Each structure stands twice: as C-alpha cells, then as structure tokens.
PDB file of C-alpha atoms in Angstrom:
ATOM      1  CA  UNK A   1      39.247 -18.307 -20.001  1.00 38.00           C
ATOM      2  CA  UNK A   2      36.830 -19.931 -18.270  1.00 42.00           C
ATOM      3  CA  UNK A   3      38.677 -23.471 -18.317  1.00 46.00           C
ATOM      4  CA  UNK A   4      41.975 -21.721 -17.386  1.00 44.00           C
ATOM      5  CA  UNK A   5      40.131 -20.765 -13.937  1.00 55.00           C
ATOM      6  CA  UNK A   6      39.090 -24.480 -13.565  1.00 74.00           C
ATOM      7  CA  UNK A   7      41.026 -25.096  -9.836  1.00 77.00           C
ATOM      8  CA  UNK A   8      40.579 -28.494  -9.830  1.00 81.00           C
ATOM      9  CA  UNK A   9      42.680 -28.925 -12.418  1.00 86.00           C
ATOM     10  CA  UNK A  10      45.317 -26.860 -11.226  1.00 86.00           C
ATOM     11  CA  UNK A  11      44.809 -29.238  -7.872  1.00 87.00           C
ATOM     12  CA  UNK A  12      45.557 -31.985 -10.048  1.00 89.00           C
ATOM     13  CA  UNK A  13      48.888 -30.737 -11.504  1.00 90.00           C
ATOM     14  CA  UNK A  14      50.185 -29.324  -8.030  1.00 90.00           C
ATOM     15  CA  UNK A  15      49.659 -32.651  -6.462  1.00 89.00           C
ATOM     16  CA  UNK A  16      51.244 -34.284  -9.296  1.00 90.00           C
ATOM     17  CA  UNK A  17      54.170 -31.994  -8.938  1.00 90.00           C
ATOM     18  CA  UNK A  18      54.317 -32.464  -4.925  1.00 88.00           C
ATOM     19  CA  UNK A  19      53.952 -36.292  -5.242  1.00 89.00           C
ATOM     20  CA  UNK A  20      56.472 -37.164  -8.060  1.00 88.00           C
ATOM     21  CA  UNK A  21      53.419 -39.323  -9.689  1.00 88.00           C
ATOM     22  CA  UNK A  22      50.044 -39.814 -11.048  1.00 90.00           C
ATOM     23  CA  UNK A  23      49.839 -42.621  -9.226  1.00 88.00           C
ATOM     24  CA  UNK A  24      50.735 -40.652  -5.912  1.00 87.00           C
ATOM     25  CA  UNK A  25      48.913 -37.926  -6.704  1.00 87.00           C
ATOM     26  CA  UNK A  26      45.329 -39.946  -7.216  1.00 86.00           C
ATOM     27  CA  UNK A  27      46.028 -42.178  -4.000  1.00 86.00           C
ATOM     28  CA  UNK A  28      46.182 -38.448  -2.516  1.00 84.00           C
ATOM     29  CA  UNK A  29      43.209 -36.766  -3.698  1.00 82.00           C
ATOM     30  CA  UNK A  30      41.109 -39.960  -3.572  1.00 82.00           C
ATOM     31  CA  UNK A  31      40.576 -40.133  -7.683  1.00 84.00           C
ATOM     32  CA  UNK A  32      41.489 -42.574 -10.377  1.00 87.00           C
ATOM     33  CA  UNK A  33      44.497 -41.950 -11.759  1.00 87.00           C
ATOM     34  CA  UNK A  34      43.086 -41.785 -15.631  1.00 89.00           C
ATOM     35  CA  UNK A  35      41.070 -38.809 -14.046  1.00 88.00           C
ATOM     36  CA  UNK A  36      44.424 -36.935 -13.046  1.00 88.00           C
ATOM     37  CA  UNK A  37      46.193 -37.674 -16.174  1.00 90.00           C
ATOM     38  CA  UNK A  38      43.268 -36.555 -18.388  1.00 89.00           C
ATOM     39  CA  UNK A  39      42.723 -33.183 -16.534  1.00 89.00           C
ATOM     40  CA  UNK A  40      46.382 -32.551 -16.266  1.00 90.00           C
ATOM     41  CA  UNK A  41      46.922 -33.275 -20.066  1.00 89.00           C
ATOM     42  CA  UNK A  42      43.515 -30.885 -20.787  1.00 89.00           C
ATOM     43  CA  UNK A  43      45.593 -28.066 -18.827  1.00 88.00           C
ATOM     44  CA  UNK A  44      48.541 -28.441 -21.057  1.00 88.00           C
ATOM     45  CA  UNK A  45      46.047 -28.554 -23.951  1.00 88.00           C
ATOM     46  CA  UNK A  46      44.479 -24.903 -22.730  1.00 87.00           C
ATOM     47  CA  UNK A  47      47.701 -23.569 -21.994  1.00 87.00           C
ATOM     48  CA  UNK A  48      49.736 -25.134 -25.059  1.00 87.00           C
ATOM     49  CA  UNK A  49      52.840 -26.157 -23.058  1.00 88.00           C
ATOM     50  CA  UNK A  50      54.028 -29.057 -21.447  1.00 90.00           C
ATOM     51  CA  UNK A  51      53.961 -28.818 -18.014  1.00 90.00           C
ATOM     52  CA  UNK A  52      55.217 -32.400 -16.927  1.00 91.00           C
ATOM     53  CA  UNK A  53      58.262 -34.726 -18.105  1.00 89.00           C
ATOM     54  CA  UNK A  54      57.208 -38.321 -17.830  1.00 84.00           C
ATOM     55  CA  UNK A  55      59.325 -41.134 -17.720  1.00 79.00           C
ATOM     56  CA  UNK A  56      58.679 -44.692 -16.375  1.00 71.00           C
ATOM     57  CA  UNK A  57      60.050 -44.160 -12.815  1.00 75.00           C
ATOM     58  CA  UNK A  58      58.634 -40.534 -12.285  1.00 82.00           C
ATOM     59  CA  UNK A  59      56.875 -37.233 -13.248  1.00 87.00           C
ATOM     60  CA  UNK A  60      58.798 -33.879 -13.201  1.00 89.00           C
ATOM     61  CA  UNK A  61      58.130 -30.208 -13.786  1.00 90.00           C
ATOM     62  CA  UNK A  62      59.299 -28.559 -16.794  1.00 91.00           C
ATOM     63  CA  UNK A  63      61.024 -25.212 -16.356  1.00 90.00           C
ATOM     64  CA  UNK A  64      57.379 -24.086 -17.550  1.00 90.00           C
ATOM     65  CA  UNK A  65      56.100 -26.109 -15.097  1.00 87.00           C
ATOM     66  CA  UNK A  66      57.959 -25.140 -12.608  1.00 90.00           C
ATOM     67  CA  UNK A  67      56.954 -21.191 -13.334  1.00 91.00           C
ATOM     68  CA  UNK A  68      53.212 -22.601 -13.614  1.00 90.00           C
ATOM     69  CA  UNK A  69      53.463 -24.611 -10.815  1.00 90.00           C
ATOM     70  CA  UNK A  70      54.836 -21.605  -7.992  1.00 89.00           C
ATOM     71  CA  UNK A  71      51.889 -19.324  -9.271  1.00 87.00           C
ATOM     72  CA  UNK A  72      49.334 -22.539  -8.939  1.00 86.00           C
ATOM     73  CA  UNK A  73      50.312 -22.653  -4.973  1.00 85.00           C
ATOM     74  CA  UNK A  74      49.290 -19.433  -4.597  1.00 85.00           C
ATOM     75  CA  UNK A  75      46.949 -19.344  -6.563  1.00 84.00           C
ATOM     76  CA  UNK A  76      45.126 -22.561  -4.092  1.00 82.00           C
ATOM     77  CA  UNK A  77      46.200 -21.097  -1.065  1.00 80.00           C
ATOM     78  CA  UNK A  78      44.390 -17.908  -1.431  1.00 78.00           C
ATOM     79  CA  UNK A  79      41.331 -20.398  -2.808  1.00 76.00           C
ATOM     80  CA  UNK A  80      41.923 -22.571   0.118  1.00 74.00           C
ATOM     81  CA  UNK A  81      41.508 -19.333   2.326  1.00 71.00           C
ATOM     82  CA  UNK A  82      38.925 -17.999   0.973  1.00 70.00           C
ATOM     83  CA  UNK A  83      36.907 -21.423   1.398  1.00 69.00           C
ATOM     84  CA  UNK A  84      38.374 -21.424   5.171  1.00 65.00           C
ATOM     85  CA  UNK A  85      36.502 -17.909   5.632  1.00 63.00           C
ATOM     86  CA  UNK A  86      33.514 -19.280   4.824  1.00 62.00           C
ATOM     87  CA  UNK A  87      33.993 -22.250   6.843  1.00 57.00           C
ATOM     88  CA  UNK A  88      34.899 -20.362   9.619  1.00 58.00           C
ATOM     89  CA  UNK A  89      31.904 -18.244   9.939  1.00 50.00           C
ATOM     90  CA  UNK A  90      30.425 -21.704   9.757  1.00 53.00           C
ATOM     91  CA  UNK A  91      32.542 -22.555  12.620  1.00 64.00           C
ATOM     92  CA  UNK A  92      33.437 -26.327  10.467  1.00 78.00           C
ATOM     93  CA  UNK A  93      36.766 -27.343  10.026  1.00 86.00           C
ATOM     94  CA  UNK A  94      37.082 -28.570   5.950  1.00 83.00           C
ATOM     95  CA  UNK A  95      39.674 -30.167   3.840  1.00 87.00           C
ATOM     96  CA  UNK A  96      43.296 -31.473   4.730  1.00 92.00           C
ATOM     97  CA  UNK A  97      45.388 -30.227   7.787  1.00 95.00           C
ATOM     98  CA  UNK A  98      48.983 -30.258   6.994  1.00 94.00           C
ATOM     99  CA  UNK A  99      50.611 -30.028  10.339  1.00 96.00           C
ATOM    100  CA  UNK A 100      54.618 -30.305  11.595  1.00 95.00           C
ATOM    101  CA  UNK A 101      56.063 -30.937  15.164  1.00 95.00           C
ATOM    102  CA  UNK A 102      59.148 -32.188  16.582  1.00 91.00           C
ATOM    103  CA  UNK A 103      59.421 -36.487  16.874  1.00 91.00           C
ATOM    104  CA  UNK A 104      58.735 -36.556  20.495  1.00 90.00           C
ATOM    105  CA  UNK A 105      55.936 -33.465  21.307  1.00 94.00           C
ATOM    106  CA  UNK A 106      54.325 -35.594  18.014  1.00 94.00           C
ATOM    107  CA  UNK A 107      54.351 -38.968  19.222  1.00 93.00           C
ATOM    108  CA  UNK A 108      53.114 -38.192  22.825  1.00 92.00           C
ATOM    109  CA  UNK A 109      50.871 -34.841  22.553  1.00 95.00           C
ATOM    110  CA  UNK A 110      49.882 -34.351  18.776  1.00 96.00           C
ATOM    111  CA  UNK A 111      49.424 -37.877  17.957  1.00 97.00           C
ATOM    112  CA  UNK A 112      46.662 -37.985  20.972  1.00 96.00           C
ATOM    113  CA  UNK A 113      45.221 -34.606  19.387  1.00 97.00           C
ATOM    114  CA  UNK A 114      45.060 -35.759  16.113  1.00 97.00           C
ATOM    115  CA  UNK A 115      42.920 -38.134  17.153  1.00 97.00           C
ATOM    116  CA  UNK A 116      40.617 -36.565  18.957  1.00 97.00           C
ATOM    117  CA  UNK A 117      40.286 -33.557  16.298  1.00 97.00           C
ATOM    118  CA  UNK A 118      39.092 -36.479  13.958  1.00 97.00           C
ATOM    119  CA  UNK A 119      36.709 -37.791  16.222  1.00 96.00           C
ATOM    120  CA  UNK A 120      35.061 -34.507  16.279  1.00 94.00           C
ATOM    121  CA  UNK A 121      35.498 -33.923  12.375  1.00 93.00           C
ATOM    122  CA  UNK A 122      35.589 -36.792  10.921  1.00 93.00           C
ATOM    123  CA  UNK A 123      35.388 -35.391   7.520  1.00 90.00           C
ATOM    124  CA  UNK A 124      38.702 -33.293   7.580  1.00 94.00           C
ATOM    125  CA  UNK A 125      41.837 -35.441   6.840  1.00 94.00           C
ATOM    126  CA  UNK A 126      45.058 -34.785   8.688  1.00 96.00           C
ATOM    127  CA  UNK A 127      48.672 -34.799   7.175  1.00 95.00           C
ATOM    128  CA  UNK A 128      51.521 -35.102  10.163  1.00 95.00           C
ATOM    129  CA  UNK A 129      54.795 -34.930   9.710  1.00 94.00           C
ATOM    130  CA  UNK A 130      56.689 -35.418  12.464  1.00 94.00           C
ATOM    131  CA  UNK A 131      60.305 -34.570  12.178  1.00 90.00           C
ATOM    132  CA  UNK A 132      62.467 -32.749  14.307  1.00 84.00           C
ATOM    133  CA  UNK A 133      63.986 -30.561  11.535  1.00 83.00           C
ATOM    134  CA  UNK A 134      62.063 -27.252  11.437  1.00 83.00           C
ATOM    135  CA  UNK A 135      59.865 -27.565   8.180  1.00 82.00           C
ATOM    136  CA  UNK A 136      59.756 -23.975   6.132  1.00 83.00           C
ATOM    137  CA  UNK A 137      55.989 -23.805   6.443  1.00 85.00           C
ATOM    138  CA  UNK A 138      55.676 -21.715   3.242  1.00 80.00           C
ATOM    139  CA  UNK A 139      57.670 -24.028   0.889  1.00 81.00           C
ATOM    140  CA  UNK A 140      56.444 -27.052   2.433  1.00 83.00           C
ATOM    141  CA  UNK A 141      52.851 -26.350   2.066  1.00 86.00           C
ATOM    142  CA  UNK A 142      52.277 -26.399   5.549  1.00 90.00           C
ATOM    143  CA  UNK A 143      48.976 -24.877   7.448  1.00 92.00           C
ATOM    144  CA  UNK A 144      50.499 -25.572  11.264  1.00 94.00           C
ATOM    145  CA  UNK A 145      53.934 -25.884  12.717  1.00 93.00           C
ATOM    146  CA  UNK A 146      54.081 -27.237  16.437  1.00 94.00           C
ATOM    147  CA  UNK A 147      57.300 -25.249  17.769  1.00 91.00           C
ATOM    148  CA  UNK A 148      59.029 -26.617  20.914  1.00 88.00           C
ATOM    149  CA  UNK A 149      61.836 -24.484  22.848  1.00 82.00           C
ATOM    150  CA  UNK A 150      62.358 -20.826  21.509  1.00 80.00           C
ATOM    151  CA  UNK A 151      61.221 -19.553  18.835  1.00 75.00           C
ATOM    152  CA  UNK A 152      63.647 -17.598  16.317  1.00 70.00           C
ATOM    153  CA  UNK A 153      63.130 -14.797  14.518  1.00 58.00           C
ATOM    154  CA  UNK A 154      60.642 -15.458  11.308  1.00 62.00           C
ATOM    155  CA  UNK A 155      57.829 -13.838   9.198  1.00 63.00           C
ATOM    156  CA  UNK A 156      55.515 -16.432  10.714  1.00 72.00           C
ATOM    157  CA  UNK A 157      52.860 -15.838  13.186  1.00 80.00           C
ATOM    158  CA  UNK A 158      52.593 -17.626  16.624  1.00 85.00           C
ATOM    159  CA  UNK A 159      50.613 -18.630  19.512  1.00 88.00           C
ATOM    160  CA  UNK A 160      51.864 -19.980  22.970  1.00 91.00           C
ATOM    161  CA  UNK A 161      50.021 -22.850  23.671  1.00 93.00           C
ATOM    162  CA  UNK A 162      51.970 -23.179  26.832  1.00 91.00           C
ATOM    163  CA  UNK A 163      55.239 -24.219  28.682  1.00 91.00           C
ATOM    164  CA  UNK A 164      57.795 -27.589  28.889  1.00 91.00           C
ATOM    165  CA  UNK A 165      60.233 -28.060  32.014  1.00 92.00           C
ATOM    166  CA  UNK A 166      63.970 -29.448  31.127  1.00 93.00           C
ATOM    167  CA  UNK A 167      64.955 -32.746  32.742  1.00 95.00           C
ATOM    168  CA  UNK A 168      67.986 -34.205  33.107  1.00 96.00           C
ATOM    169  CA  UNK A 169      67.972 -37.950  33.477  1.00 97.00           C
ATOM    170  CA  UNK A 170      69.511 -41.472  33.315  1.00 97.00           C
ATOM    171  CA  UNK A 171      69.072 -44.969  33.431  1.00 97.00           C
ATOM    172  CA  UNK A 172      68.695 -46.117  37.270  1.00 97.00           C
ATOM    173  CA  UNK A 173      71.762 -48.331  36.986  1.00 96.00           C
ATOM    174  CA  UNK A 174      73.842 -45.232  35.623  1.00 96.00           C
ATOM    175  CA  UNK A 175      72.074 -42.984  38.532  1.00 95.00           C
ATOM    176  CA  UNK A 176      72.945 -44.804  40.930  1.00 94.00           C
ATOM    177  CA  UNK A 177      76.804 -45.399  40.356  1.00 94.00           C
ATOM    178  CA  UNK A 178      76.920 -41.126  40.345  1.00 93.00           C
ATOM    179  CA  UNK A 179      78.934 -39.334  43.221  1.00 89.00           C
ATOM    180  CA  UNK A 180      76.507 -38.535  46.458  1.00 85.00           C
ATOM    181  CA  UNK A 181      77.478 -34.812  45.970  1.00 86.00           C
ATOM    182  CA  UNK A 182      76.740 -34.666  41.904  1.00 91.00           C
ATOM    183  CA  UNK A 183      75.583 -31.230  40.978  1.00 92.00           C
ATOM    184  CA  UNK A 184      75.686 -29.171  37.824  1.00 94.00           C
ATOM    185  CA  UNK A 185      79.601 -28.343  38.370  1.00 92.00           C
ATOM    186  CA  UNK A 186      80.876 -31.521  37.771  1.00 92.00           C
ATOM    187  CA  UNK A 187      78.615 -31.964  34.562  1.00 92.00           C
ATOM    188  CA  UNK A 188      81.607 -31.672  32.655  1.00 91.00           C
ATOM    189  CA  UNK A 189      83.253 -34.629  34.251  1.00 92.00           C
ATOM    190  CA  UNK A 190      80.168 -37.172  33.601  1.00 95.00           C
ATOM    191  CA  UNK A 191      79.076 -39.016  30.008  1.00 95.00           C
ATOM    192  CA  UNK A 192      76.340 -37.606  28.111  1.00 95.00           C
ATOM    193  CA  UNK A 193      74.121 -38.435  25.296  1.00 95.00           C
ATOM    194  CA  UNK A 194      74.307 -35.347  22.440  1.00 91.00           C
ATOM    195  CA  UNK A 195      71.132 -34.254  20.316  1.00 90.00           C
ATOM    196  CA  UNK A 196      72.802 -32.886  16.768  1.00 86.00           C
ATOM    197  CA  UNK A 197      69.369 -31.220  16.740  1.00 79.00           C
ATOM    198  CA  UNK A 198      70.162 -28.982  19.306  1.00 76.00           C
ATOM    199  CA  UNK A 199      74.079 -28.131  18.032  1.00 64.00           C
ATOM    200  CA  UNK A 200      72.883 -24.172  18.300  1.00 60.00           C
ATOM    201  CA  UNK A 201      73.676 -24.582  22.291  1.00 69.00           C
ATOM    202  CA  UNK A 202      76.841 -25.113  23.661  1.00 70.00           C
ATOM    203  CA  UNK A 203      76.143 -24.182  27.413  1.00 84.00           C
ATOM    204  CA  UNK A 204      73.690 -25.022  29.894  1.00 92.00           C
ATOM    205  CA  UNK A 205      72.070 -22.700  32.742  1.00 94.00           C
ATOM    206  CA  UNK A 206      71.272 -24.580  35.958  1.00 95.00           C
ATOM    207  CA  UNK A 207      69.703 -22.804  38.416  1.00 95.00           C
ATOM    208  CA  UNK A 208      68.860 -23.158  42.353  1.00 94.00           C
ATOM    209  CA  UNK A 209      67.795 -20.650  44.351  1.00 89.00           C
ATOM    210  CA  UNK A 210      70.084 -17.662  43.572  1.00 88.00           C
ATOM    211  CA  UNK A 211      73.370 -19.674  42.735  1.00 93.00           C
ATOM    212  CA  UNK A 212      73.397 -20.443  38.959  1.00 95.00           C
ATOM    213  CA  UNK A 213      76.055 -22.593  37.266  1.00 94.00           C
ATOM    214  CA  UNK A 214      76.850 -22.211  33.125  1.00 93.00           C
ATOM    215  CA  UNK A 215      78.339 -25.421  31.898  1.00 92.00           C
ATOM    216  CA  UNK A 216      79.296 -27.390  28.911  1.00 89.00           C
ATOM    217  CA  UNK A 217      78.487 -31.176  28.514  1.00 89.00           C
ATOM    218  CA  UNK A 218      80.972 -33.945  27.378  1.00 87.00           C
ATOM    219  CA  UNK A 219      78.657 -36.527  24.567  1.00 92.00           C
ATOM    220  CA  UNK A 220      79.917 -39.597  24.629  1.00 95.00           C
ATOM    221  CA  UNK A 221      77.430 -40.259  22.058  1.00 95.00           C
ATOM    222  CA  UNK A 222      75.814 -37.529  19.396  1.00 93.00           C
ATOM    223  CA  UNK A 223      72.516 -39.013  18.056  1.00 92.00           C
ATOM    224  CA  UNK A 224      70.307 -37.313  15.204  1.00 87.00           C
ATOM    225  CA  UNK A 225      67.133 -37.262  16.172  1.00 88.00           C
ATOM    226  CA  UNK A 226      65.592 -37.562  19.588  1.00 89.00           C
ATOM    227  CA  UNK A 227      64.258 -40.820  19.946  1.00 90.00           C
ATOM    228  CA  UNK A 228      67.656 -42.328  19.129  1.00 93.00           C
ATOM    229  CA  UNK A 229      69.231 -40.112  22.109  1.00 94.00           C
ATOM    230  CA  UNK A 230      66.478 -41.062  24.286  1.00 94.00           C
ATOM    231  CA  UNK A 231      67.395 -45.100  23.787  1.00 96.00           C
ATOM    232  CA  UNK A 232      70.813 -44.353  24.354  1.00 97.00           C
ATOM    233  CA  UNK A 233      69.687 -42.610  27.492  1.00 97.00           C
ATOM    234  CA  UNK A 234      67.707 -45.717  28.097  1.00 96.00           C
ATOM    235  CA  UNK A 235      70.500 -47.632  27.802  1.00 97.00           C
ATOM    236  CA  UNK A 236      72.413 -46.568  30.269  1.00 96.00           C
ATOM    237  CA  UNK A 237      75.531 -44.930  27.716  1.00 97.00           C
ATOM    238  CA  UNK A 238      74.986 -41.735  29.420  1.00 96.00           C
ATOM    239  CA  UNK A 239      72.757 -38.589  30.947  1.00 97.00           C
ATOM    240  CA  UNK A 240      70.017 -36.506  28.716  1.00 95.00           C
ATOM    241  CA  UNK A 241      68.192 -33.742  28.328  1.00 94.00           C
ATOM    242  CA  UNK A 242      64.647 -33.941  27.520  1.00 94.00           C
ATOM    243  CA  UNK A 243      61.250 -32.008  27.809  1.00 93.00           C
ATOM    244  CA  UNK A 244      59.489 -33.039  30.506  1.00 93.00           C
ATOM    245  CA  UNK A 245      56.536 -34.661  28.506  1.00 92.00           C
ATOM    246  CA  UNK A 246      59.724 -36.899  26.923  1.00 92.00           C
ATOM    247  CA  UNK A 247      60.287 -38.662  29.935  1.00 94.00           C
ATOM    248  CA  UNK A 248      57.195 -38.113  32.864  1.00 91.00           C
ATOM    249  CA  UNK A 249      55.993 -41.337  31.638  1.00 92.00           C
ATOM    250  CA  UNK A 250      59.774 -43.204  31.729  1.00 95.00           C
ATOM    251  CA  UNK A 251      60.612 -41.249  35.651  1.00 95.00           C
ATOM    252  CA  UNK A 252      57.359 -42.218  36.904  1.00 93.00           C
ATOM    253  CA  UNK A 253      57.535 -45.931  35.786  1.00 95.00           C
ATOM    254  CA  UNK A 254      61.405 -45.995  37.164  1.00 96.00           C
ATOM    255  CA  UNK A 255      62.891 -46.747  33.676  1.00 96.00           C
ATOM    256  CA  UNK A 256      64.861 -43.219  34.127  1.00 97.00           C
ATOM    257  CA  UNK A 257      65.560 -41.539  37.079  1.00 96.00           C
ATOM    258  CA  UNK A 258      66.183 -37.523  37.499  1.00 96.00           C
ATOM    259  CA  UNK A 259      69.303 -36.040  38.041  1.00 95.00           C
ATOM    260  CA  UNK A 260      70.230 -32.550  39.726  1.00 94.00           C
ATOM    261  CA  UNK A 261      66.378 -32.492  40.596  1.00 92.00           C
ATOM    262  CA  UNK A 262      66.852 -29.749  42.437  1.00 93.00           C
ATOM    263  CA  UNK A 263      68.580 -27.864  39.710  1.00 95.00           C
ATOM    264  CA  UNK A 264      66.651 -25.771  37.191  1.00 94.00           C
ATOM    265  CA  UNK A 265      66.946 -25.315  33.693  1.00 94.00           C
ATOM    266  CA  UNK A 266      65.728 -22.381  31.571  1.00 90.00           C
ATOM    267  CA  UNK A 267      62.071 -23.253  31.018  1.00 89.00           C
ATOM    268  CA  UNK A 268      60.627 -23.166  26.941  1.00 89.00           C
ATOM    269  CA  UNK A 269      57.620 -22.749  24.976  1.00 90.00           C
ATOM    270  CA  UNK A 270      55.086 -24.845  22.925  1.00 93.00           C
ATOM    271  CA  UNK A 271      53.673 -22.112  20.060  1.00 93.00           C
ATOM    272  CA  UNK A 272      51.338 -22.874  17.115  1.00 93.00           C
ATOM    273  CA  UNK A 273      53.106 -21.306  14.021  1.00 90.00           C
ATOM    274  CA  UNK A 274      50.985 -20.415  11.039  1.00 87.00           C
ATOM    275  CA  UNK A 275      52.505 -19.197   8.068  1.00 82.00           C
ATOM    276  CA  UNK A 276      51.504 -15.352   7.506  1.00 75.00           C
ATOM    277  CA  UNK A 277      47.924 -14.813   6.497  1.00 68.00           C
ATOM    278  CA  UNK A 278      45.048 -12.635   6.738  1.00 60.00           C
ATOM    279  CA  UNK A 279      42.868 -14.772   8.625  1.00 66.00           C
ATOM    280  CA  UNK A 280      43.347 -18.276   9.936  1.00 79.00           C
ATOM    281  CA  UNK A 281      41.091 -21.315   8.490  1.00 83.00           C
ATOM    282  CA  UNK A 282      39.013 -22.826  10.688  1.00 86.00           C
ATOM    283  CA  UNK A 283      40.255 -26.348  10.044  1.00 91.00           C
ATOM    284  CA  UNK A 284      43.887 -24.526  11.423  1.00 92.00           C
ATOM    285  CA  UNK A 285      41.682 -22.994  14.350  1.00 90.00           C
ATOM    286  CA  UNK A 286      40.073 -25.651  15.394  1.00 93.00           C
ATOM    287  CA  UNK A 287      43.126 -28.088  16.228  1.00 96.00           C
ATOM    288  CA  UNK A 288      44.644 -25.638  17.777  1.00 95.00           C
ATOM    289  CA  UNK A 289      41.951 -25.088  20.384  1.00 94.00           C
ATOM    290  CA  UNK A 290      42.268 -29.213  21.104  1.00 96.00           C
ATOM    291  CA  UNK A 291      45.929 -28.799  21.431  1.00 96.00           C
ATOM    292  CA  UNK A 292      45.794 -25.959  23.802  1.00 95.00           C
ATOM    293  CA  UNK A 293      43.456 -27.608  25.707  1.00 95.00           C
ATOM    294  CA  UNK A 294      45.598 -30.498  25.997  1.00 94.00           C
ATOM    295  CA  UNK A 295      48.652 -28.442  26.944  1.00 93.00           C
ATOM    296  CA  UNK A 296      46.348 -26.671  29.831  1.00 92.00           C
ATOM    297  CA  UNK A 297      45.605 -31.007  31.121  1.00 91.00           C
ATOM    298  CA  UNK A 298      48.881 -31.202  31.472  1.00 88.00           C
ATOM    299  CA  UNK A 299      50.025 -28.030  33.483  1.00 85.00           C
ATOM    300  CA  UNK A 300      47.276 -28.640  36.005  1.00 85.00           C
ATOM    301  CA  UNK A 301      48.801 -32.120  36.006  1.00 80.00           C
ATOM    302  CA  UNK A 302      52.261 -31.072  36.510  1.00 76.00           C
ATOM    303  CA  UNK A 303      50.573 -29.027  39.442  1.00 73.00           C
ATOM    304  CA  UNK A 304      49.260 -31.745  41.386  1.00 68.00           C
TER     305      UNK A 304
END
C-alpha cells in the first residue's frame, strides 16, 4: 500500500500521459528518461495493469490508463494544494505555474510579469501559454487564466485586476484618405479587419456624450488570431479594434492612428481566473499580486 501512495510515481505517469513521451515527459520534470520509464513500469508492476501503449512514434493511455490517469490528476492537485498551504503560510511561491492569456495581453503585459515574478523566485518555473482560445482551466491543468473583455458565466473563480479601453485605429495612410466628417454612422460604409475570435459580437456601441450609435462592421478581411488582424491593420487593408495596451505603443510612435477618438466604446475587464479551490497556492498568489501591480502602472499611466 505503501508504494501505491508513492506520488512521484504517479507524477511520472501523468506527465507521460500529458506529454505523449518518455522522452517529453523527462525533459519536463528535469530527470533521465530511464528514471521515468522504470518508475512508470514499477507502477504497472504494483497495480498489475498496463497503463501505457508504446509504440516507436508515441506513448498512449490504455482505457485503464485513462481511468488511472483522471483519478491521478486529482489525486496531485489536491497534493499540489496541500503543499501550496504550506507554502503559503510560508509566504514562498513553489513548483510550476501553469498560466493562460490571450496572444496580445501575453506578449505585452504577462510576458513583462513573468519575468519579473522569476526574478523574485527564481526557483519556481513558469508554463505560458498564450493563445487566444479560452483554455478549460480544469482539463488543461491550468493554475491561472488571464481573462480579457467579459467574463461568461463559469464555475471558476475571479479577480479584477483592472480595466482596458477599446480603440479603433488604422494605418496613417488609410486615416488620412477617411471623410472629414467620419463618425461611428458611416462605420458600415468603411473596410475593416475581422477577429474570428470575437464572432460572439455582431454590433458595436459607440458612445459620446449622451448620443450613442449601435452598428455593424463590414471585414474586408477575417483573421484568426489577433496578431494577424493587427498586421493587416498595419497594413493599411482596413480599420481595427484593439485593447488599448494592443496599440498605445503603435498610436504613440505614429504607425496607427485613432479613429472616432472622440467616440467611446464599452470599456472591459482584465480578471485572474483560478479554477475552483479551497484556498489559492501561493505560487498562484504571488503572480497575481505582480500582475495587478502592473495593471495599477498602467492606469496611472493612462491618467497622465
């Protein structure tokens, strides 16, 4: 019984699982890969089932190991939080962050943060993936989710870390060749540059003042993933949306110019998600705190 308990071997096997390969799995936890094979075939020994199918490209649960493998997770999460308790009261950040957040709040805010958490712990390791498909934190294994607009409706817990402006923009060349009088009414009538990530809203609320105008855009071009409408933006094929932290940097070097800047669009929020648990590890707490710090920077920038 006593070997059945043994967690680092159930580490082994999860990460073997996750990874698709012993190989994978020891570059991961640091180990030689004889070392993950040995104490993944001792836990199919102890439990007298085979857990993995091996072939020469890659590794794959059994239906056994499948089963085994759900009730391992859980098994390491609650481990995992029970070791952040500790750590906690210790007020030291240990292990492996996994984090998520969109492409573009990754590349210009988290990215920054990540580095700076690992200056200040630089024995925690950090595991970013930055996509802007919304990650299922649960499934994915995920201690952090870095949410940017609206949240929906979820079993997950959140924390505003604060708030993003929407900008609409365009290359100068584009800006310039718009009608004197362009306003949110004749959006309809001008080229834009679609996000598929965003196909959930059809209209757009501009506000000024008390007048408020609901309209649809017209893509031209319908791009995947941010950074792809962002070049096209860039490129003069048409106007964008963005966050404000998207494109400060590109308005105040010229490279885009705002449009309807003295319109107003509905304004969003930047939340840490967590996945529902008890208590939050402090290796979760602790970037947090950096990242909220960083989001308060840049309000009182915004201000001045």
């Amino acid at each position: 019984m006593a070997d059945l308990l043994n967690l680092n071997r159930l580490v082994y096997f999860t990460t073997v699982v996750e990874t698709g390969s012993f190989t994978a799995a020891a570059d991961r936890l640091g180990v030689a890969k004889a070392v993950v094979s040995h104490q993944v075939g001792r836990l199919e020994e102890e439990l007298g089932a085979t857990l993995l199918q091996r072939t020469t490209r890659r590794v794959t649960a059994t239906e056994e190991g499948r089963q085994f493998y759900d009730r391992a997770a859980i098994i390491l999460r609650e481990a995992e939080a029970a070791y952040g308790d500790i750590a906690q009261s210790a007020g030291r950040p240990t292990g492996t962050l996994r984090l998520t957040s969109s492409l573009d709040y990754g590349a210009k805010i988290v990215a920054p943060t990540i580095a700076d958490y690992l200056r200040k712990y630089p024995k925690m390791k950090v595991e970013a993936i930055f996509d802007d498909a919304i990650s299922n934190l649960v499934d994915d294994q995920i201690d952090l989710g870095i949410r940017i607009g609206w949240l929906v409706d979820s079993s997950n817990q959140a924390r505003r870390l604060g708030t993003l402006q929407q900008f609409v923009v365009a290359a100068p060349k584009l800006a310039s060749g718009l009608p004197a009088d362009v306003s949110p009414k004749l959006a309809k009538s001008l080229p834009w540059v679609g996000n598929a990530q965003l196909r959930g809203i059809g209209q757009w609320l501009f506000s000024k003042g008390g007048e408020t105008v609901l309209t649809e855009l017209n893509p031209v071009v319908t791009c995947n993933k941010t950074p792809a409408v962002q070049a096209c933006v860039m490129a003069g094929i048409g106007l964008g949306i963005f966050p404000d932290f998207a494109v400060e940097d590109d308005i105040a070097a010229g490279r885009l110019v705002r449009v309807f800047a003295d319109w107003t669009l509905p304004s969003g929020g930047i939340h840490a998600v967590y996945p529902p648990a008890r208590f939050r590890p402090a290796k979760v707490r602790a970037f947090v705190d950096l990242l909220a710090a960083a989001e308060r920077k840049r309000a009182r920038n915004r201000e001045t």
